[in-house]
Short mmCIF file of C-alpha atoms (C1' of nucleotides) in Angstrom, two decimals:
data_model
loop_
_atom_site.label_atom_id
_atom_site.label_comp_id
_atom_site.label_asym_id
_atom_site.label_seq_id
_atom_site.Cartn_x
_atom_site.Cartn_y
_atom_site.Cartn_z
CA MET A 538 -37.73 -3.63 -14.78
CA ILE A 539 -34.85 -3.01 -17.16
CA TYR A 540 -33.35 0.47 -17.05
CA TYR A 541 -29.89 0.28 -18.55
CA SER A 542 -30.66 -1.29 -21.91
CA SER A 543 -29.58 1.71 -23.90
CA TYR A 544 -25.96 1.48 -22.78
CA CYS A 545 -23.36 -0.43 -24.66
CA LYS A 546 -21.96 -3.69 -23.33
CA HIS A 547 -18.41 -4.94 -23.25
CA LEU A 548 -16.43 -8.13 -23.13
CA VAL A 549 -14.96 -8.57 -19.67
CA ALA A 550 -12.02 -10.88 -19.13
CA VAL A 551 -10.12 -12.04 -16.08
CA ASP A 552 -6.36 -12.62 -16.18
CA CYS A 553 -4.41 -14.26 -13.38
CA ILE A 554 -0.81 -13.72 -12.38
CA ILE A 555 0.26 -16.85 -10.50
CA PHE A 556 3.22 -16.65 -8.15
CA GLY A 557 5.06 -19.63 -6.75
CA PHE A 558 8.19 -20.11 -4.64
CA ASP A 559 10.54 -23.03 -5.29
CA GLN A 560 12.75 -22.68 -2.17
CA GLU A 561 15.04 -20.37 -4.05
CA LYS A 562 13.25 -17.86 -6.21
CA ILE A 563 9.84 -16.48 -7.13
CA ASN A 564 8.35 -17.93 -10.27
CA ILE A 565 5.37 -17.12 -12.42
CA LEU A 566 3.22 -19.73 -14.07
CA LEU A 567 2.56 -19.23 -17.78
CA HIS A 568 1.20 -21.21 -20.65
CA LYS A 569 0.97 -20.96 -24.39
CA ARG A 570 -2.35 -19.57 -25.40
CA LYS A 571 -4.78 -22.14 -26.71
CA PHE A 572 -6.95 -19.97 -28.93
CA GLU A 573 -6.77 -17.22 -31.48
CA PRO A 574 -5.70 -14.49 -31.63
CA TYR A 575 -2.09 -14.79 -30.40
CA LYS A 576 -2.51 -18.57 -30.19
CA GLY A 577 0.72 -20.31 -29.19
CA ASN A 578 2.25 -17.25 -27.51
CA TRP A 579 3.15 -17.05 -23.84
CA SER A 580 0.28 -15.76 -21.80
CA LEU A 581 -1.18 -15.42 -18.35
CA PHE A 582 -4.17 -17.58 -17.51
CA GLY A 583 -7.29 -15.82 -18.62
CA GLY A 584 -10.88 -16.22 -19.68
CA PHE A 585 -14.11 -14.36 -20.06
CA LEU A 586 -16.61 -13.46 -17.42
CA ASN A 587 -19.87 -15.35 -17.69
CA GLU A 588 -23.32 -13.87 -17.59
CA LYS A 589 -24.37 -14.65 -14.03
CA GLU A 590 -21.00 -15.03 -12.42
CA ASN A 591 -19.41 -12.88 -9.75
CA LEU A 592 -16.07 -11.42 -10.76
CA ASP A 593 -14.19 -13.20 -7.97
CA ALA A 594 -15.90 -16.43 -8.89
CA ALA A 595 -14.75 -16.06 -12.47
CA ALA A 596 -11.17 -15.72 -11.29
CA VAL A 597 -11.51 -18.88 -9.22
CA ARG A 598 -13.13 -20.77 -12.08
CA ILE A 599 -10.56 -19.71 -14.66
CA LEU A 600 -7.67 -20.53 -12.36
CA ASN A 601 -9.09 -23.91 -11.54
CA SER A 602 -9.99 -24.87 -15.07
CA LEU A 603 -6.58 -23.96 -16.45
CA THR A 604 -4.37 -25.23 -13.65
CA GLY A 605 -6.41 -27.53 -11.41
CA PHE A 606 -5.56 -25.36 -8.39
CA THR A 607 -8.23 -25.09 -5.74
CA ASN A 608 -8.50 -23.12 -2.56
CA ILE A 609 -5.69 -20.67 -3.19
CA TYR A 610 -5.00 -17.08 -2.25
CA LEU A 611 -6.47 -14.78 -4.88
CA GLU A 612 -6.75 -11.01 -4.87
CA GLN A 613 -7.93 -8.48 -7.37
CA LEU A 614 -5.07 -6.40 -8.74
CA PHE A 615 -6.19 -3.85 -11.30
CA THR A 616 -8.50 -3.39 -14.27
CA TYR A 617 -7.07 -2.71 -17.68
CA GLY A 618 -9.49 -0.96 -19.97
CA ASN A 619 -7.76 0.71 -22.88
CA VAL A 620 -9.63 0.33 -26.13
CA ASP A 621 -6.67 -1.03 -28.04
CA ARG A 622 -5.22 -3.40 -25.46
CA ASP A 623 -6.51 -6.48 -27.31
CA SER A 624 -7.49 -7.16 -30.90
CA GLU A 625 -11.06 -6.41 -29.88
CA ARG A 626 -12.26 -4.19 -27.08
CA VAL A 627 -11.94 -6.22 -23.89
CA ILE A 628 -11.88 -4.99 -20.32
CA SER A 629 -9.53 -7.18 -18.32
CA VAL A 630 -9.67 -7.47 -14.58
CA ALA A 631 -6.34 -8.82 -13.35
CA TYR A 632 -6.01 -10.99 -10.24
CA TYR A 633 -2.91 -12.38 -8.65
CA ALA A 634 -2.62 -15.75 -6.97
CA LEU A 635 -0.17 -17.17 -4.45
CA ILE A 636 0.44 -20.89 -4.67
CA LYS A 637 1.83 -23.29 -2.11
CA THR A 638 3.88 -25.11 -4.71
CA ASP A 639 4.48 -28.11 -2.47
CA GLN A 640 0.81 -28.99 -2.92
CA TYR A 641 1.24 -29.08 -6.69
CA SER A 642 4.69 -30.58 -6.98
CA SER A 643 4.55 -32.91 -9.98
CA PHE A 644 2.87 -30.29 -12.06
CA GLU A 645 5.03 -29.07 -14.86
CA GLY A 646 4.58 -30.72 -18.23
CA GLY A 647 1.36 -32.37 -17.08
CA GLU A 648 -2.09 -32.10 -18.47
CA TYR A 649 -2.24 -28.36 -18.03
CA ASP A 650 0.76 -27.50 -20.18
CA ALA A 651 1.91 -24.81 -17.77
CA VAL A 652 5.49 -23.73 -17.14
CA TRP A 653 7.06 -21.92 -14.19
CA PHE A 654 9.33 -19.03 -15.22
CA PRO A 655 11.70 -17.25 -12.83
CA LEU A 656 10.87 -13.57 -12.56
CA GLU A 657 14.12 -12.54 -14.23
CA GLU A 658 13.60 -14.82 -17.21
CA LEU A 659 10.05 -14.05 -18.25
CA PRO A 660 9.41 -14.37 -21.96
CA GLU A 661 7.56 -11.73 -23.89
CA LEU A 662 3.87 -12.08 -23.13
CA ILE A 663 0.84 -11.24 -25.22
CA LEU A 664 -1.00 -7.92 -24.96
CA ASP A 665 -0.32 -6.01 -21.76
CA HIS A 666 0.42 -9.10 -19.69
CA ASN A 667 4.01 -8.07 -18.94
CA ILE A 668 2.66 -4.83 -17.52
CA MET A 669 0.23 -6.80 -15.36
CA VAL A 670 3.04 -8.97 -14.04
CA ASN A 671 5.01 -5.89 -13.11
CA LYS A 672 2.13 -4.40 -11.22
CA ALA A 673 1.48 -7.70 -9.47
CA LEU A 674 5.07 -7.89 -8.34
CA ARG A 675 4.96 -4.37 -6.93
CA ARG A 676 1.77 -5.27 -5.11
CA LEU A 677 3.25 -8.48 -3.74
CA ARG A 678 6.24 -6.55 -2.43
CA ARG A 679 4.10 -3.96 -0.75
CA LYS A 680 1.66 -6.40 0.77
CA ALA A 681 4.27 -8.89 1.93
CA SER A 682 5.66 -6.31 4.33
CA SER A 683 2.38 -5.29 5.89
CA GLU A 684 0.27 -8.44 5.80
CA PRO A 685 1.15 -12.07 6.34
CA ILE A 686 0.60 -13.14 2.74
CA GLY A 687 4.07 -14.61 2.38
CA PHE A 688 2.86 -17.72 4.17
CA GLU A 689 0.55 -18.38 1.22
CA LEU A 690 3.66 -19.24 -0.76
CA LEU A 691 5.02 -21.74 1.78
CA PRO A 692 3.86 -25.09 3.11
CA ASP A 693 1.97 -24.94 6.38
CA LYS A 694 5.12 -25.97 8.19
CA PHE A 695 8.29 -24.15 7.29
CA SER A 696 11.67 -23.39 8.77
CA LEU A 697 12.90 -19.87 9.45
CA PRO A 698 15.75 -20.11 6.95
CA ARG A 699 13.18 -20.99 4.32
CA LEU A 700 10.92 -18.12 5.31
CA GLN A 701 13.89 -15.81 5.08
CA ARG A 702 14.81 -17.09 1.63
CA LEU A 703 11.24 -16.39 0.57
CA TYR A 704 11.40 -12.77 1.65
CA GLU A 705 14.81 -12.38 0.08
CA ALA A 706 13.38 -13.72 -3.17
CA ILE A 707 10.41 -11.36 -3.03
CA TYR A 708 12.52 -8.28 -2.41
CA GLY A 709 15.60 -9.32 -4.33
CA GLU A 710 17.94 -8.51 -1.47
CA ASP A 711 19.59 -10.34 1.39
CA PHE A 712 18.69 -9.84 5.03
CA ASP A 713 20.70 -10.39 8.17
CA LYS A 714 19.80 -13.75 9.66
CA ARG A 715 19.72 -12.63 13.29
CA ASN A 716 17.77 -9.47 12.63
CA PHE A 717 15.27 -11.31 10.49
CA ARG A 718 14.62 -13.95 13.16
CA LYS A 719 14.40 -11.39 15.90
CA LYS A 720 11.82 -9.34 14.05
CA ILE A 721 9.64 -12.13 12.81
CA LEU A 722 9.65 -13.97 16.13
CA SER A 723 9.01 -10.80 18.11
CA MET A 724 5.59 -10.53 16.50
CA GLY A 725 4.61 -13.72 18.28
CA LEU A 726 2.77 -15.04 15.25
CA LEU A 727 4.85 -18.16 14.67
CA GLU A 728 4.29 -21.36 16.58
CA LYS A 729 7.45 -23.41 16.99
CA LEU A 730 6.96 -27.14 16.39
CA ASN A 731 8.93 -30.06 17.70
CA GLU A 732 9.85 -31.12 14.20
CA LYS A 733 12.82 -30.34 12.05
CA ASP A 734 13.28 -29.97 8.36
CA LYS A 735 16.41 -31.94 7.58
CA THR A 736 16.34 -31.57 3.82
CA GLU A 737 18.53 -28.49 3.81
CA SER A 738 21.12 -29.30 6.41
CA LYS A 739 22.44 -32.09 8.57
CA LYS A 740 21.61 -30.28 11.74
CA GLY A 741 18.06 -29.62 10.63
CA ALA A 742 16.01 -26.46 11.11
CA PHE A 743 13.01 -26.28 13.41
CA LEU A 744 9.65 -26.01 11.71
CA PHE A 745 7.17 -23.26 12.51
CA ARG A 746 3.55 -22.65 11.73
CA PHE A 747 1.80 -19.33 11.18
CA ASP A 748 -0.76 -18.75 13.94
CA LYS A 749 -3.77 -17.25 12.19
CA ASP A 750 -5.84 -17.00 15.38
CA LYS A 751 -3.21 -14.92 17.10
CA TYR A 752 -2.97 -12.74 14.01
CA ASP A 753 -6.71 -12.09 14.00
CA GLU A 754 -6.45 -11.22 17.67
CA LEU A 755 -3.68 -8.70 16.99
CA ILE A 756 -5.67 -7.16 14.15
CA GLY A 757 -8.53 -6.68 16.56
CA LYS A 758 -6.18 -4.69 18.78
CA GLY A 759 -5.11 -2.49 15.88
CA GLU A 760 -1.74 -4.16 15.55
CA GLY A 761 -0.69 -6.68 12.96
CA PHE A 762 2.07 -7.94 10.76
CA GLU A 763 4.96 -5.65 9.92
CA LEU A 764 8.22 -6.83 8.49
CA MET B 810 -11.01 -10.66 -37.68
CA ILE B 811 -13.46 -11.18 -34.82
CA TYR B 812 -12.61 -13.97 -32.39
CA TYR B 813 -14.47 -13.31 -29.19
CA SER B 814 -18.03 -13.00 -30.47
CA SER B 815 -19.27 -16.08 -28.63
CA TYR B 816 -18.65 -14.57 -25.20
CA CYS B 817 -21.22 -12.64 -23.30
CA LYS B 818 -20.95 -8.90 -22.85
CA HIS B 819 -21.59 -6.78 -19.78
CA LEU B 820 -22.52 -3.29 -18.79
CA VAL B 821 -19.47 -1.52 -17.41
CA ALA B 822 -19.88 1.53 -15.21
CA VAL B 823 -17.46 3.97 -13.63
CA ASP B 824 -18.12 5.46 -10.18
CA CYS B 825 -16.08 8.27 -8.68
CA ILE B 826 -15.36 8.98 -5.03
CA ILE B 827 -14.50 12.67 -4.82
CA PHE B 828 -12.51 13.93 -1.85
CA GLY B 829 -12.18 17.54 -0.86
CA PHE B 830 -10.62 19.40 2.08
CA ASP B 831 -12.24 22.51 3.52
CA GLN B 832 -9.41 23.63 5.86
CA GLU B 833 -10.85 21.56 8.62
CA LYS B 834 -12.08 18.17 7.51
CA ILE B 835 -12.22 15.77 4.59
CA ASN B 836 -15.45 15.83 2.64
CA ILE B 837 -16.97 13.70 -0.04
CA LEU B 838 -19.01 15.09 -2.88
CA LEU B 839 -22.35 13.41 -3.50
CA HIS B 840 -25.50 14.07 -5.46
CA LYS B 841 -28.97 12.73 -5.72
CA ARG B 842 -29.21 10.27 -8.55
CA LYS B 843 -30.86 11.66 -11.66
CA PHE B 844 -32.20 8.47 -13.21
CA GLU B 845 -33.96 5.25 -12.35
CA PRO B 846 -33.49 2.98 -10.53
CA TYR B 847 -32.78 4.56 -7.14
CA LYS B 848 -33.53 7.98 -8.58
CA GLY B 849 -33.36 10.69 -5.94
CA ASN B 850 -31.14 8.75 -3.56
CA TRP B 851 -27.66 9.84 -2.53
CA SER B 852 -25.06 8.47 -4.85
CA LEU B 853 -21.50 8.75 -6.05
CA PHE B 854 -20.95 10.21 -9.49
CA GLY B 855 -21.20 7.47 -12.05
CA GLY B 856 -21.92 6.61 -15.62
CA PHE B 857 -21.46 3.93 -18.21
CA LEU B 858 -18.41 3.18 -20.28
CA ASN B 859 -18.81 4.00 -23.95
CA GLU B 860 -17.96 1.77 -26.83
CA LYS B 861 -14.64 3.20 -27.95
CA GLU B 862 -13.56 4.90 -24.78
CA ASN B 863 -10.60 4.09 -22.56
CA LEU B 864 -11.55 3.33 -18.98
CA ASP B 865 -9.55 6.26 -17.59
CA ALA B 866 -11.11 8.54 -20.18
CA ALA B 867 -14.56 7.49 -19.08
CA ALA B 868 -13.72 8.45 -15.51
CA VAL B 869 -12.54 11.86 -16.65
CA ARG B 870 -15.61 12.36 -18.82
CA ILE B 871 -18.07 11.34 -16.14
CA LEU B 872 -16.39 13.47 -13.52
CA ASN B 873 -16.34 16.47 -15.80
CA SER B 874 -19.89 16.13 -17.05
CA LEU B 875 -21.33 15.79 -13.55
CA THR B 876 -19.23 18.34 -11.69
CA GLY B 877 -17.47 20.56 -14.20
CA PHE B 878 -14.10 19.63 -12.72
CA THR B 879 -11.20 19.43 -15.12
CA ASN B 880 -7.61 18.45 -14.71
CA ILE B 881 -7.87 16.75 -11.36
CA TYR B 882 -6.09 13.86 -9.66
CA LEU B 883 -7.85 10.63 -10.51
CA GLU B 884 -6.81 7.08 -9.76
CA GLN B 885 -8.40 3.71 -10.26
CA LEU B 886 -9.46 2.15 -6.98
CA PHE B 887 -11.15 -1.23 -7.40
CA THR B 888 -13.61 -3.10 -9.58
CA TYR B 889 -16.89 -4.31 -8.15
CA GLY B 890 -18.36 -7.21 -10.03
CA ASN B 891 -20.90 -9.12 -7.99
CA VAL B 892 -23.90 -10.17 -9.99
CA ASP B 893 -26.42 -8.68 -7.58
CA ARG B 894 -24.72 -5.39 -6.80
CA ASP B 895 -27.16 -3.40 -8.95
CA SER B 896 -30.67 -4.05 -10.19
CA GLU B 897 -29.12 -5.38 -13.37
CA ARG B 898 -25.72 -6.95 -13.78
CA VAL B 899 -23.23 -4.10 -13.98
CA ILE B 900 -19.49 -4.21 -13.47
CA SER B 901 -18.40 -1.01 -11.77
CA VAL B 902 -14.86 0.30 -11.88
CA ALA B 903 -14.40 2.75 -9.02
CA TYR B 904 -12.03 5.71 -9.21
CA TYR B 905 -11.21 8.26 -6.56
CA ALA B 906 -10.52 11.92 -7.17
CA LEU B 907 -8.74 14.58 -5.12
CA ILE B 908 -10.00 18.10 -5.57
CA LYS B 909 -8.34 21.42 -4.84
CA THR B 910 -11.54 22.86 -3.47
CA ASP B 911 -10.25 26.44 -3.64
CA GLN B 912 -10.52 26.18 -7.41
CA TYR B 913 -14.20 25.33 -7.17
CA SER B 914 -15.27 27.50 -4.27
CA SER B 915 -18.74 28.74 -5.19
CA PHE B 916 -19.82 25.31 -6.14
CA GLU B 917 -22.42 23.93 -3.82
CA GLY B 918 -26.04 24.33 -4.81
CA GLY B 919 -25.02 25.40 -8.30
CA GLU B 920 -25.90 23.88 -11.59
CA TYR B 921 -24.49 20.50 -10.66
CA ASP B 922 -26.63 19.90 -7.62
CA ALA B 923 -23.74 18.41 -5.69
CA VAL B 924 -23.24 18.51 -1.92
CA TRP B 925 -20.12 18.08 0.19
CA PHE B 926 -20.57 15.70 3.13
CA PRO B 927 -18.09 15.34 5.97
CA LEU B 928 -16.75 11.80 6.23
CA GLU B 929 -18.44 11.23 9.55
CA GLU B 930 -21.82 12.34 8.33
CA LEU B 931 -22.25 10.43 5.12
CA PRO B 932 -25.81 9.50 4.30
CA GLU B 933 -26.75 6.05 3.19
CA LEU B 934 -25.73 5.64 -0.42
CA ILE B 935 -27.20 3.49 -3.14
CA LEU B 936 -25.88 0.03 -3.98
CA ASP B 937 -22.38 -0.65 -2.71
CA HIS B 938 -21.30 2.97 -2.78
CA ASN B 939 -20.68 3.16 0.96
CA ILE B 940 -18.31 0.23 0.61
CA MET B 941 -16.52 2.02 -2.20
CA VAL B 942 -16.12 5.13 -0.07
CA ASN B 943 -14.62 3.06 2.71
CA LYS B 944 -12.12 1.47 0.43
CA ALA B 945 -11.24 4.84 -1.07
CA LEU B 946 -10.58 6.26 2.36
CA ARG B 947 -8.30 3.37 3.26
CA ARG B 948 -6.46 3.91 0.00
CA LEU B 949 -6.15 7.64 0.58
CA ARG B 950 -4.70 7.00 4.03
CA ARG B 951 -2.16 4.53 2.76
CA LYS B 952 -1.10 6.60 -0.23
CA ALA B 953 -0.94 9.89 1.62
CA SER B 954 1.89 8.57 3.76
CA SER B 955 4.03 7.22 0.95
CA GLU B 956 3.32 9.55 -1.95
CA PRO B 957 2.79 13.30 -2.10
CA ILE B 958 -0.87 13.10 -3.04
CA GLY B 959 -1.98 15.26 -0.13
CA PHE B 960 -0.97 18.32 -2.10
CA GLU B 961 -3.72 17.50 -4.59
CA LEU B 962 -6.19 18.53 -1.90
CA LEU B 963 -4.55 21.91 -1.21
CA PRO B 964 -4.05 25.09 -3.21
CA ASP B 965 -0.67 25.38 -4.89
CA LYS B 966 0.45 27.67 -2.09
CA PHE B 967 -0.27 26.56 1.45
CA SER B 968 1.00 27.14 4.97
CA LEU B 969 2.44 24.41 7.14
CA PRO B 970 -0.35 24.64 9.73
CA ARG B 971 -2.81 24.04 6.92
CA LEU B 972 -0.86 21.08 5.58
CA GLN B 973 -0.79 19.66 9.07
CA ARG B 974 -4.53 20.10 9.49
CA LEU B 975 -4.97 18.23 6.21
CA TYR B 976 -3.00 15.23 7.40
CA GLU B 977 -4.77 15.31 10.72
CA ALA B 978 -8.08 15.24 8.89
CA ILE B 979 -7.00 12.35 6.68
CA TYR B 980 -5.82 10.21 9.59
CA GLY B 981 -8.27 11.42 12.19
CA GLU B 982 -5.56 12.08 14.76
CA ASP B 983 -3.46 15.01 15.92
CA PHE B 984 0.24 15.37 15.30
CA ASP B 985 2.88 17.26 17.20
CA LYS B 986 3.53 20.56 15.48
CA ARG B 987 7.30 20.53 15.82
CA ASN B 988 7.70 16.91 14.77
CA PHE B 989 5.45 17.39 11.79
CA ARG B 990 7.40 20.40 10.54
CA LYS B 991 10.71 18.73 11.13
CA LYS B 992 9.76 15.67 9.14
CA ILE B 993 8.07 17.35 6.23
CA LEU B 994 10.76 20.00 5.86
CA SER B 995 13.57 17.46 6.17
CA MET B 996 12.45 15.88 2.90
CA GLY B 997 13.42 19.10 1.14
CA LEU B 998 10.36 18.98 -1.09
CA LEU B 999 8.77 22.23 0.04
CA GLU B 1000 9.79 25.58 -1.32
CA LYS B 1001 9.31 28.41 1.16
CA LEU B 1002 7.80 31.53 -0.35
CA ASN B 1003 8.06 35.13 0.77
CA GLU B 1004 4.33 35.35 1.25
CA LYS B 1005 2.17 34.80 4.24
CA ASP B 1006 -1.33 33.51 4.67
CA LYS B 1007 -2.94 35.93 7.10
CA THR B 1008 -6.43 34.48 7.02
CA GLU B 1009 -5.87 32.21 9.98
CA SER B 1010 -3.88 34.38 12.34
CA LYS B 1011 -2.67 37.90 12.89
CA LYS B 1012 0.94 36.91 12.68
CA GLY B 1013 0.41 35.05 9.43
CA ALA B 1014 1.95 31.76 8.35
CA PHE B 1015 4.52 31.47 5.58
CA LEU B 1016 3.32 29.86 2.39
CA PHE B 1017 5.10 26.92 0.79
CA ARG B 1018 4.90 25.20 -2.54
CA PHE B 1019 5.45 21.53 -3.32
CA ASP B 1020 8.50 21.12 -5.53
CA LYS B 1021 7.57 18.48 -8.07
CA ASP B 1022 10.91 18.63 -9.88
CA LYS B 1023 12.82 17.86 -6.72
CA TYR B 1024 10.41 15.04 -5.99
CA ASP B 1025 10.98 13.47 -9.41
CA GLU B 1026 14.70 13.79 -8.80
CA LEU B 1027 14.42 11.97 -5.47
CA ILE B 1028 12.33 9.23 -7.04
CA GLY B 1029 15.08 8.73 -9.58
CA LYS B 1030 17.48 8.15 -6.69
CA GLY B 1031 15.15 5.57 -5.16
CA GLU B 1032 14.03 7.89 -2.40
CA GLY B 1033 10.77 9.73 -2.17
CA PHE B 1034 8.02 10.98 0.07
CA GLU B 1035 7.53 9.35 3.46
CA LEU B 1036 5.48 10.83 6.22
"C1'" DT C 1038 36.87 -34.91 11.25
"C1'" DC C 1039 35.10 -31.74 8.52
"C1'" DA C 1040 31.88 -29.27 5.70
"C1'" DA C 1041 27.52 -27.02 5.77
"C1'" DA C 1042 23.74 -24.87 7.54
"C1'" DA C 1043 21.29 -23.56 12.18
"C1'" DG C 1044 21.17 -20.91 15.88
"C1'" DT C 1045 22.29 -17.12 19.18
"C1'" DG C 1046 23.42 -11.22 21.77
"C1'" DT C 1047 25.40 -6.97 21.93
"C1'" DT C 1048 26.46 -2.38 20.56
"C1'" DA C 1049 26.39 1.90 17.90
"C1'" DG C 1050 23.69 4.68 15.41
"C1'" DT C 1051 19.57 6.46 13.66
"C1'" DG C 1052 15.02 7.96 13.90
"C1'" DT C 1053 10.92 8.90 16.82
"C1'" DT C 1054 8.43 10.90 20.38
"C1'" DA C 1055 7.43 14.02 23.98
"C1'" DC C 1056 7.51 18.43 25.62
"C1'" DA C 1057 7.27 24.49 26.70
"C1'" DC C 1058 8.24 28.88 25.59
"C1'" DC C 1059 8.75 33.27 22.76
"C1'" DC C 1060 7.07 35.89 18.58
"C1'" DA C 1061 4.26 38.84 15.68
"C1'" DT C 1062 0.14 41.11 14.96
"C1'" DG C 1063 -4.66 43.03 14.69
"C1'" DA C 1064 -8.32 44.09 17.42
"C1'" DT D 59 -2.23 45.14 25.94
"C1'" DC D 60 -3.80 40.96 25.18
"C1'" DA D 61 -5.54 36.99 22.77
"C1'" DT D 62 -4.47 34.09 18.92
"C1'" DG D 63 -2.05 31.16 16.20
"C1'" DG D 64 3.07 30.76 14.27
"C1'" DG D 65 7.38 29.31 15.00
"C1'" DT D 66 11.48 27.01 17.30
"C1'" DG D 67 15.26 22.89 20.05
"C1'" DT D 68 16.47 19.19 23.04
"C1'" DA D 69 16.60 14.95 25.57
"C1'" DA D 70 14.86 10.18 26.42
"C1'" DC D 71 13.61 6.40 24.17
"C1'" DA D 72 12.78 2.80 20.67
"C1'" DC D 73 14.11 0.73 16.76
"C1'" DT D 74 17.41 -0.62 13.20
"C1'" DA D 75 21.64 -2.28 11.41
"C1'" DA D 76 25.97 -4.29 11.78
"C1'" DC D 77 28.68 -7.88 13.22
"C1'" DA D 78 31.23 -13.52 14.67
"C1'" DC D 79 31.23 -17.51 16.87
"C1'" DT D 80 29.29 -22.13 18.54
"C1'" DT D 81 26.33 -26.20 17.58
"C1'" DT D 82 24.79 -30.27 15.25
"C1'" DT D 83 25.26 -34.03 12.33
"C1'" DG D 84 25.70 -36.87 8.04
"C1'" DA D 85 29.05 -38.07 4.90
#
DNA sequence: TCAAAAGTGTTAGTGTTACACCCATGA
DNA sequence: TCATGGGTGTAACACTAACACTTTTGA
């Protein structure tokens, strides 16, 4: 039985803000739009929702088809629904993604024609995409201090100096090395490995791994991640 | 010029979670659905997005047409887009609203056929509306501690005991009276009036008013509300 | 041997929590 | 006069922030 046929229907798009970390700063992946209108201008990765497709699934599909990424952290951000935000009336549901860039190293300039831009050097984007990026960044900052999403931007094994540089990049400020270690280790969520990362120093820095099981256990007890 | 005509269109709905505070507990306003499907079942207040209507405007319109409320706090919550969430494929953008219930006192049972339910006694709602309510409550809890949205649930003038009861209701736990006062007053955002509320005690409690100008000033300095 | 990054503890200060009594008033 | 809720200060404790030197090792 069809009940809602008298109501008007709308185009629904999904746009993805993709964050990556290159050991030094947070970057956003952009590409030049492939279709009209605004063809050739810098844009987030977006597409339209299909007829029998869950919203989250559309985000995964669009991300994969435009970048090749699979199995990445993806979270709904906000829905933009002003009538005049695009040349036609389109509702856009924005998602943001966190990429472990080490898994997609030789990426730039490849088949996907995507370019990483540092946060401070973003070009002008089409439509309201700059606004979306801003909101995504605020969300990333908030979430990174209350949930362990930062690890989604790092390889599975990482050194503490690298983790610290990540958080410094996210918040745009420097932290004290000793205080940072103390706090992050005191949560008991990092497993220290018997390996070192020697790419950044001669001495080498011990590698750690985020312990998801222990995190789930803490969540069960009403505790969790707090930086 | 029309570019997007080949893409499929979708029904887009707006659903509103309406919070109120009755001096004792947090309530949610519900009504029995007026149309098929699920007619007669408990439901949030919802409707469909019109053709040339901003998303926020639709939320305002729907809220007003179903409850008579005007000029209330309204914020986008989340967008629900699973294919099977309704009997037909409908994308629903959820909003939550905070009501100063004193402004709508003789409301229940009136022309709008709406009923306030305490949080702990919610009935089963249609579709994914219970999930929406849960998410709204989590959002309310998070926001109430970092932004002065609690005042949207109180009359313009309120006593500190009442403000405290509000926060206790939101978080479901009791706070120490002296610590609560100390913290909230130390922000310097409450203006003490020369009036007392004598409805709750013989002695009477001084009334305060939230000072929005001072809050905006603090925000400009990078500070703000933190409970 | 030296440059460059990794690793390590302590202290002062700040904020948080816990706690008990007097006050004002209407019934 | 007494029952009810309003209003007030302090001390222990926990957490945060500031700070400097030693270690390792490849070049």
